[in-house]
Short mmCIF file of C-alpha atoms in Angstrom, two decimals:
data_model
loop_
_atom_site.label_atom_id
_atom_site.label_comp_id
_atom_site.label_asym_id
_atom_site.label_seq_id
_atom_site.Cartn_x
_atom_site.Cartn_y
_atom_site.Cartn_z
CA MET A 13 -18.14 9.02 32.27
CA ALA A 14 -18.61 5.33 31.42
CA ASN A 15 -21.65 6.12 29.27
CA LEU A 16 -19.84 8.97 27.54
CA TYR A 17 -16.89 6.71 26.78
CA SER A 18 -19.20 4.00 25.42
CA VAL A 19 -20.92 6.49 23.11
CA ALA A 20 -17.56 7.81 21.93
CA ALA A 21 -16.26 4.30 21.30
CA TRP A 22 -19.43 3.38 19.38
CA ARG A 23 -19.07 6.56 17.31
CA ARG A 24 -15.47 5.77 16.46
CA ALA A 25 -16.40 2.24 15.39
CA LEU A 26 -19.25 3.60 13.27
CA LEU A 27 -16.93 6.11 11.65
CA VAL A 28 -14.45 3.39 10.72
CA LEU A 29 -17.30 1.49 9.07
CA LEU A 30 -18.43 4.62 7.26
CA VAL A 31 -14.97 5.13 5.85
CA ALA A 32 -14.85 1.52 4.72
CA ALA A 33 -18.07 2.18 2.82
CA LEU A 34 -16.74 5.48 1.51
CA SER A 35 -13.53 3.87 0.30
CA ALA A 36 -15.49 1.10 -1.43
CA CYS A 37 -17.84 3.62 -3.05
CA ALA A 38 -14.91 5.73 -4.20
CA SER A 39 -13.59 2.81 -6.24
CA SER A 40 -16.90 1.14 -7.16
CA THR A 41 -17.59 0.50 -10.82
CA ASP A 42 -21.14 -0.82 -10.41
CA ALA A 43 -22.88 2.40 -11.45
CA LEU A 44 -20.73 3.17 -14.49
CA LYS A 45 -19.89 0.79 -17.28
CA PRO A 46 -16.32 0.76 -18.59
CA ALA A 47 -15.70 1.05 -22.31
CA ASP A 48 -14.90 -2.01 -24.36
CA LEU A 49 -11.15 -2.67 -24.41
CA GLY A 50 -11.05 -3.89 -27.97
CA ALA A 51 -8.46 -6.33 -29.24
CA ASN A 52 -5.36 -6.90 -27.17
CA PRO A 53 -2.60 -4.82 -28.81
CA ALA A 54 -0.02 -7.46 -27.78
CA LEU A 55 2.89 -5.08 -28.28
CA LEU A 56 4.81 -6.75 -25.45
CA GLY A 57 5.64 -10.42 -25.23
CA VAL A 58 4.75 -11.56 -21.71
CA ARG A 59 3.98 -15.13 -20.61
CA THR A 60 2.77 -16.87 -17.47
CA ALA A 61 5.87 -18.42 -15.89
CA TRP A 62 4.05 -20.03 -12.95
CA SER A 63 0.92 -19.79 -10.84
CA SER A 64 0.04 -20.70 -7.28
CA LYS A 65 -2.94 -20.57 -4.94
CA ILE A 66 -3.50 -19.25 -1.43
CA ALA A 67 -6.68 -18.57 0.54
CA PRO A 68 -8.69 -15.47 -0.42
CA VAL A 69 -7.19 -12.07 0.35
CA ASP A 70 -9.84 -9.80 1.90
CA PHE A 71 -7.53 -7.42 3.76
CA PRO A 72 -5.04 -4.77 2.52
CA LEU A 73 -2.19 -7.18 1.72
CA GLN A 74 1.18 -5.65 0.93
CA VAL A 75 3.51 -8.11 -0.82
CA LYS A 76 7.08 -7.78 0.45
CA VAL A 77 9.97 -8.38 -1.94
CA VAL A 78 13.37 -9.38 -0.54
CA GLY A 79 15.85 -10.39 -3.22
CA HIS A 80 14.30 -13.14 -5.31
CA THR A 81 11.61 -13.97 -2.73
CA VAL A 82 8.16 -12.57 -2.02
CA ALA A 83 6.38 -12.75 1.34
CA LEU A 84 2.60 -13.16 1.21
CA ALA A 85 -0.29 -13.71 3.59
CA ALA A 86 -3.90 -14.78 3.27
CA ALA A 87 -7.00 -14.02 5.31
CA ASP A 88 -7.01 -17.50 6.88
CA GLY A 89 -3.81 -16.76 8.79
CA ALA A 90 -1.32 -18.30 6.37
CA VAL A 91 2.02 -16.55 5.93
CA LEU A 92 4.39 -17.82 3.27
CA SER A 93 7.48 -17.09 1.24
CA LEU A 94 7.69 -17.88 -2.48
CA ASP A 95 10.68 -18.04 -4.80
CA ALA A 96 9.72 -15.59 -7.56
CA ARG A 97 11.90 -17.43 -10.06
CA SER A 98 9.88 -20.66 -9.89
CA GLY A 99 6.83 -19.99 -7.72
CA ALA A 100 8.01 -22.66 -5.29
CA VAL A 101 6.92 -22.30 -1.67
CA LEU A 102 10.02 -21.83 0.48
CA TRP A 103 8.09 -21.94 3.74
CA ARG A 104 4.53 -21.62 4.96
CA THR A 105 2.97 -21.36 8.41
CA LEU A 106 -0.33 -20.50 10.10
CA VAL A 107 -0.41 -17.79 12.77
CA GLY A 108 -3.66 -19.05 14.27
CA ALA A 109 -5.97 -16.14 13.45
CA PRO A 110 -7.26 -14.20 10.43
CA ILE A 111 -4.85 -11.51 9.26
CA ALA A 112 -5.60 -7.80 9.16
CA ALA A 113 -2.27 -6.38 7.94
CA GLY A 114 0.98 -7.67 6.45
CA VAL A 115 3.48 -8.65 5.37
CA GLY A 116 6.57 -6.93 6.72
CA SER A 117 9.92 -8.67 6.26
CA ASP A 118 13.66 -8.04 6.09
CA GLY A 119 14.39 -11.52 4.75
CA ARG A 120 15.04 -12.99 8.19
CA PHE A 121 12.18 -11.75 10.36
CA SER A 122 8.60 -11.34 9.13
CA ALA A 123 5.60 -9.76 10.83
CA VAL A 124 1.83 -9.57 10.43
CA VAL A 125 -1.06 -8.25 12.52
CA THR A 126 -4.16 -10.33 13.17
CA ARG A 127 -7.75 -9.14 13.39
CA ALA A 128 -7.50 -9.70 17.14
CA ASN A 129 -5.00 -6.81 17.17
CA GLU A 130 -2.03 -9.09 17.82
CA LEU A 131 1.39 -8.45 16.30
CA VAL A 132 2.97 -11.77 15.30
CA ALA A 133 6.67 -12.07 14.46
CA LEU A 134 8.23 -15.00 12.62
CA GLU A 135 11.71 -16.21 11.83
CA ALA A 136 11.24 -18.25 8.64
CA ASP A 137 8.21 -20.44 9.37
CA GLN A 138 8.44 -20.27 13.17
CA VAL A 139 6.40 -17.86 15.27
CA ILE A 140 8.91 -16.38 17.72
CA TRP A 141 6.71 -13.96 19.67
CA ARG A 142 3.33 -12.27 19.86
CA ALA A 143 2.41 -8.86 21.26
CA ALA A 144 -1.04 -7.48 22.02
CA LEU A 145 -1.82 -4.10 20.42
CA THR A 146 -4.30 -1.54 21.67
CA THR A 147 -5.49 -0.47 18.23
CA GLN A 148 -6.48 -1.85 14.86
CA VAL A 149 -3.77 -2.01 12.20
CA PHE A 150 -4.26 -1.93 8.42
CA THR A 151 -0.66 -1.23 7.36
CA ALA A 152 1.98 -3.94 7.05
CA PRO A 153 4.56 -3.74 9.84
CA LEU A 154 7.98 -2.46 8.82
CA VAL A 155 10.85 -4.79 9.72
CA ALA A 156 14.21 -3.00 9.66
CA GLY A 157 17.32 -2.75 11.81
CA GLU A 158 16.19 -5.73 13.94
CA ARG A 159 13.10 -3.76 14.92
CA VAL A 160 9.44 -4.15 14.02
CA PHE A 161 7.55 -0.87 13.58
CA VAL A 162 3.76 -0.70 13.65
CA LEU A 163 1.48 2.09 12.40
CA GLY A 164 -1.86 1.99 14.22
CA ALA A 165 -5.23 3.18 12.98
CA ASP A 166 -5.25 5.62 15.91
CA ARG A 167 -2.20 7.43 14.45
CA SER A 168 0.19 5.76 16.88
CA VAL A 169 3.60 4.42 15.88
CA ALA A 170 5.30 1.76 18.00
CA ALA A 171 8.63 -0.08 17.85
CA PHE A 172 9.39 -3.62 19.05
CA ASP A 173 12.61 -5.60 19.30
CA ALA A 174 12.52 -8.10 16.43
CA ARG A 175 14.23 -10.83 18.45
CA SER A 176 12.38 -10.64 21.75
CA GLY A 177 9.17 -8.70 21.06
CA ARG A 178 10.01 -6.20 23.80
CA LYS A 179 8.23 -2.91 23.23
CA LEU A 180 10.84 -0.19 22.78
CA TRP A 181 8.67 2.91 22.42
CA GLN A 182 5.33 4.24 21.28
CA GLN A 183 4.37 7.69 20.06
CA GLN A 184 0.78 8.86 19.80
CA ARG A 185 -0.37 11.79 17.70
CA PRO A 186 -3.80 13.40 17.71
CA GLY A 187 -5.82 13.07 14.55
CA GLU A 188 -9.23 13.36 12.98
CA ALA A 189 -11.92 10.88 13.98
CA LEU A 190 -12.05 9.00 10.66
CA VAL A 191 -9.48 6.47 9.50
CA LEU A 192 -9.26 4.44 6.32
CA ARG A 193 -9.51 0.67 6.38
CA GLN A 194 -6.61 0.44 3.96
CA ALA A 195 -2.86 0.48 4.26
CA GLY A 196 -0.96 3.67 4.92
CA ILE A 197 2.70 4.66 4.60
CA LEU A 198 5.43 3.25 6.85
CA THR A 199 8.97 3.03 5.49
CA ALA A 200 12.59 3.90 6.18
CA VAL A 201 14.73 6.45 4.36
CA GLY A 202 18.32 6.19 5.50
CA ASN A 203 18.27 6.47 9.29
CA THR A 204 14.81 8.03 9.40
CA LEU A 205 11.51 6.23 9.97
CA VAL A 206 8.85 7.78 7.72
CA ALA A 207 5.13 7.45 8.49
CA GLY A 208 1.93 8.83 7.03
CA LEU A 209 -0.11 10.39 9.84
CA SER A 210 -3.41 11.90 8.73
CA GLY A 211 -2.45 14.13 5.79
CA ARG A 212 1.15 14.51 6.91
CA LEU A 213 4.37 12.70 6.06
CA VAL A 214 6.41 12.56 9.25
CA GLY A 215 10.08 11.70 9.72
CA MET A 216 10.88 10.05 13.07
CA ASN A 217 13.97 8.94 14.96
CA PRO A 218 13.70 5.11 14.92
CA LEU A 219 15.49 4.88 18.28
CA ASN A 220 12.86 6.77 20.27
CA GLY A 221 10.08 7.89 17.92
CA ASN A 222 10.83 11.60 18.26
CA THR A 223 9.74 13.73 15.31
CA VAL A 224 12.58 14.90 13.05
CA TRP A 225 10.45 16.67 10.45
CA ASP A 226 6.77 16.99 9.59
CA VAL A 227 5.35 17.93 6.16
CA ALA A 228 1.68 18.40 5.29
CA LEU A 229 0.61 16.97 1.91
CA ALA A 230 -3.05 17.73 2.61
CA THR A 231 -4.90 19.66 5.30
CA PRO A 232 -8.27 18.58 6.74
CA ARG A 233 -11.08 20.83 5.54
CA GLY A 234 -14.84 20.81 5.63
CA THR A 235 -17.49 20.76 8.31
CA ASN A 236 -17.86 17.02 8.97
CA ASP A 237 -15.55 14.08 9.61
CA ILE A 238 -15.88 12.61 6.12
CA GLU A 239 -14.97 15.88 4.41
CA ARG A 240 -11.98 16.25 6.74
CA LEU A 241 -10.49 12.82 5.95
CA VAL A 242 -7.00 13.21 4.39
CA ASP A 243 -5.09 10.01 5.28
CA LEU A 244 -2.03 9.13 3.20
CA VAL A 245 -2.43 5.80 1.39
CA SER A 246 0.12 3.06 0.77
CA GLY A 247 2.07 3.04 -2.44
CA PHE A 248 4.69 5.73 -2.89
CA SER A 249 7.53 6.57 -5.24
CA ARG A 250 10.99 7.04 -3.79
CA LYS A 251 13.97 8.53 -5.61
CA SER A 252 17.01 9.01 -3.37
CA ASN A 253 15.77 11.22 -0.51
CA GLU A 254 12.54 12.16 -2.29
CA ILE A 255 9.17 10.51 -1.60
CA CYS A 256 6.04 11.14 -3.66
CA ALA A 257 2.73 10.07 -2.10
CA ARG A 258 -1.05 10.47 -2.24
CA ALA A 259 -3.50 11.83 0.30
CA PHE A 260 -6.84 10.02 -0.06
CA GLN A 261 -9.18 11.86 -2.48
CA SER A 262 -7.27 15.08 -1.89
CA ALA A 263 -3.76 15.55 -3.29
CA VAL A 264 -0.52 14.10 -4.57
CA GLY A 265 2.86 15.57 -3.81
CA CYS A 266 6.58 15.02 -3.30
CA VAL A 267 8.63 15.60 -0.15
CA ASP A 268 12.37 16.10 0.35
CA THR A 269 13.03 13.81 3.33
CA GLN A 270 16.51 15.23 3.93
CA ARG A 271 15.31 18.81 4.36
CA GLY A 272 11.83 17.94 5.57
CA THR A 273 10.11 20.17 3.01
CA ALA A 274 7.44 19.80 0.35
CA ILE A 275 8.75 19.97 -3.23
CA TRP A 276 5.30 20.26 -4.80
CA LYS A 277 1.65 19.43 -4.15
CA ARG A 278 -1.24 19.11 -6.57
CA ALA A 279 -4.96 18.43 -6.12
CA ALA A 280 -5.95 14.89 -7.14
CA ALA A 281 -8.95 12.66 -6.41
CA GLY A 282 -7.59 9.15 -6.07
CA ALA A 283 -7.78 6.42 -3.44
CA VAL A 284 -4.74 4.24 -4.23
CA GLY A 285 -1.02 4.91 -4.10
CA LEU A 286 1.59 6.03 -6.61
CA GLN A 287 4.70 4.77 -8.31
CA GLY A 288 7.30 6.54 -10.39
CA ASP A 289 10.58 6.59 -12.26
CA GLU A 290 13.35 9.14 -12.64
CA GLN A 291 11.22 11.58 -14.66
CA GLN A 292 7.57 10.93 -13.81
CA VAL A 293 5.12 9.86 -11.11
CA TYR A 294 2.10 7.72 -12.05
CA GLY A 295 -1.26 7.41 -10.34
CA VAL A 296 -4.90 6.39 -10.74
CA GLU A 297 -7.87 8.64 -10.02
CA SER A 298 -11.01 7.17 -8.47
CA ASP A 299 -12.78 7.08 -11.85
CA GLY A 300 -9.96 5.01 -13.38
CA ARG A 301 -8.16 7.74 -15.26
CA VAL A 302 -4.42 7.08 -15.24
CA LEU A 303 -2.13 10.10 -15.01
CA ALA A 304 1.54 10.93 -15.16
CA TRP A 305 3.00 14.00 -13.44
CA ARG A 306 6.45 15.47 -13.98
CA ARG A 307 8.49 14.44 -10.98
CA SER A 308 10.38 17.71 -10.66
CA ASN A 309 7.38 20.04 -10.37
CA GLY A 310 4.10 18.07 -10.53
CA GLU A 311 3.06 19.34 -13.95
CA PRO A 312 0.77 16.89 -15.83
CA VAL A 313 2.52 14.98 -18.60
CA TRP A 314 -0.24 12.73 -19.92
CA THR A 315 -3.60 11.23 -18.95
CA THR A 316 -5.62 8.36 -20.36
CA ASP A 317 -9.24 7.35 -19.76
CA ARG A 318 -9.01 3.99 -21.57
CA LEU A 319 -9.35 2.15 -18.25
CA ARG A 320 -12.03 4.33 -16.64
CA TYR A 321 -14.44 2.60 -14.26
CA ARG A 322 -12.35 -0.58 -14.12
CA ASP A 323 -11.55 -0.25 -10.40
CA LEU A 324 -7.78 -0.27 -10.80
CA SER A 325 -5.04 -1.22 -8.38
CA ALA A 326 -2.16 1.08 -7.59
CA PRO A 327 0.41 1.10 -10.40
CA LEU A 328 3.79 -0.60 -10.75
CA VAL A 329 6.53 0.78 -13.00
CA LEU A 330 8.17 -2.07 -14.90
CA GLY A 331 10.50 -1.57 -17.85
CA ARG A 332 8.80 0.75 -20.33
CA SER A 333 5.38 -0.01 -18.82
CA VAL A 334 3.02 1.07 -16.09
CA VAL A 335 1.29 -2.09 -14.82
CA LEU A 336 -2.16 -2.12 -13.17
CA GLY A 337 -4.68 -4.77 -12.18
CA ASP A 338 -8.45 -4.33 -12.46
CA ALA A 339 -11.69 -5.61 -10.94
CA THR A 340 -12.07 -8.37 -13.55
CA GLY A 341 -8.63 -9.87 -12.94
CA LEU A 342 -6.98 -8.34 -16.00
CA VAL A 343 -3.42 -7.01 -15.83
CA HIS A 344 -2.88 -3.94 -18.03
CA PHE A 345 0.46 -2.73 -19.39
CA LEU A 346 0.46 0.94 -20.43
CA SER A 347 3.29 2.89 -22.03
CA ARG A 348 5.23 5.07 -19.60
CA ALA A 349 5.70 7.55 -22.44
CA ASP A 350 2.06 8.36 -23.20
CA GLY A 351 -0.29 5.86 -21.49
CA THR A 352 -1.18 3.91 -24.62
CA PRO A 353 -1.96 0.21 -24.06
CA LEU A 354 0.83 -2.25 -24.77
CA THR A 355 -0.72 -5.57 -23.76
CA ARG A 356 -2.96 -7.19 -21.16
CA LEU A 357 -3.04 -10.53 -19.38
CA ALA A 358 -5.77 -12.56 -17.68
CA THR A 359 -5.73 -14.15 -14.23
CA ASP A 360 -8.60 -15.91 -12.43
CA GLY A 361 -11.26 -13.26 -13.06
CA SER A 362 -11.39 -11.95 -9.47
CA PRO A 363 -10.39 -8.38 -8.57
CA ILE A 364 -6.75 -7.41 -8.28
CA ARG A 365 -6.57 -5.08 -5.26
CA VAL A 366 -2.97 -5.82 -4.27
CA THR A 367 -0.33 -3.66 -5.95
CA PRO A 368 1.72 -5.84 -8.34
CA VAL A 369 5.40 -6.28 -7.50
CA VAL A 370 8.52 -7.43 -9.35
CA ALA A 371 11.15 -9.86 -8.06
CA ALA A 372 13.83 -11.78 -9.96
CA ASP A 373 12.65 -10.34 -13.30
CA THR A 374 9.18 -11.73 -12.55
CA LEU A 375 5.97 -9.72 -12.26
CA VAL A 376 3.97 -11.11 -9.32
CA VAL A 377 0.22 -10.48 -9.18
CA VAL A 378 -2.17 -11.54 -6.39
CA THR A 379 -5.95 -11.69 -6.87
CA ARG A 380 -8.80 -11.37 -4.37
CA GLN A 381 -9.50 -15.11 -4.63
CA GLY A 382 -5.89 -15.97 -3.76
CA GLY A 383 -4.49 -16.57 -7.22
CA VAL A 384 -0.76 -15.81 -7.34
CA TYR A 385 0.74 -15.39 -10.80
CA GLY A 386 4.31 -14.98 -11.99
CA PHE A 387 4.66 -13.31 -15.41
CA ARG A 388 7.90 -13.00 -17.34
CA PRO A 389 8.98 -11.46 -20.68
CA GLU A 390 9.06 -13.89 -23.58
#
C-alpha cells in the first residue's frame, strides 16, 4: 500500500506540473508574432498618478479592493495595503515565507497562503494566527463575516474563525486528477458561499459547508486527464444574483445563484476570467482575441483580433472601456461598444498577469516585476 500511495502521490504532483506547463503554453506568444499596434489612438486622457514597487509577483496574485485601499502581496512574503488615492503604503509586513495565494481581506482582517501550505491571517500589519493546510492553494482566501474561507487545489473548501484561527468546517468533493496552478472562484453572494469546483459553480452554506445548489458550466470529456480538465478560473462578472464565469479552455456561461440554475452556456477557449457590465460580458480567448457576449443570452456582440498573441490578462470594465494588460507591460483600453482601441499606457515592460482593479477612481495595475501603477483620468 505504501508503494501504491507513493506512486499515486508522484503522479498527482506530475499532473500538477503538466497543467502548469499546459496553462503556460495556452497563453504563450513565443511561437506567434503579434501584429504591430500602430500609433496610440489617444482617444482617452489617462495619466500616471503614482507608482510604487514591490518584490516580483510570480504567483496568482489577486488584488483586493476595500474602499479606497488595495491589499497586495509579493512572492517574498510581503503583504501590504496601499491608499489608491496617493499610492502611499498604509502598512506592510512580512509573513516569513514565500506566498502562493492571496490576498483576501475585508478591510480589517487579511489572509494569504504560503508555499508551505500555511494559512496566515493578519489584522492590519500584525500576524494574528497561522494554520497548517493539507493541500496546496492557488486561490486567494475569502474573508467575510469574520470567517476565512479557503479553496484547496484538491477541491476542498474550509472555513476558519477570523479572530482565533479555529477551524470551523471542511468539505471535500471528488474531482478529476488535474488541477490548474492558477486562481479559481471563491466569493459570497448574499448569505451563500460560492466556489468553483472542477467545472461546477457550487453554492454552499457558509455556516457548515453544506451544498445549497450545484450548476455545471462545463463537463469533463475526453480519454485522458488533460482533455478532462475543466476547472473554473478566477475573474467573474456579477450582476445582482447572477454570476458569469469561465471554465478553462472549455466554456463561458452565466448562473442564477438564487435559483441555482444555468442561464446560458457557450463554448469558448480561454484561460483567464471574465468581467462585465449591465448588458455585456467580456473575455479573452487564448489566442488574444477579445470578445463581448450579450449578458442575457450569451449571443456574441463583437470580437476583435487587434491584440492577438499578446498574452493578455483578464479584463476590467472601467467607464466606457475594457482594460487589459499584456506580456510587454502595456495597458490597453478598448471600447465597450465595439472593441476598438481607445488608448494604451506603458509600465515597466514586464508582463501584466494580475487582473487590473479600480479603487478611488484610480486604475491599479501590477506587473510581474512588482511595479504597481496608479492611473487616473486627466
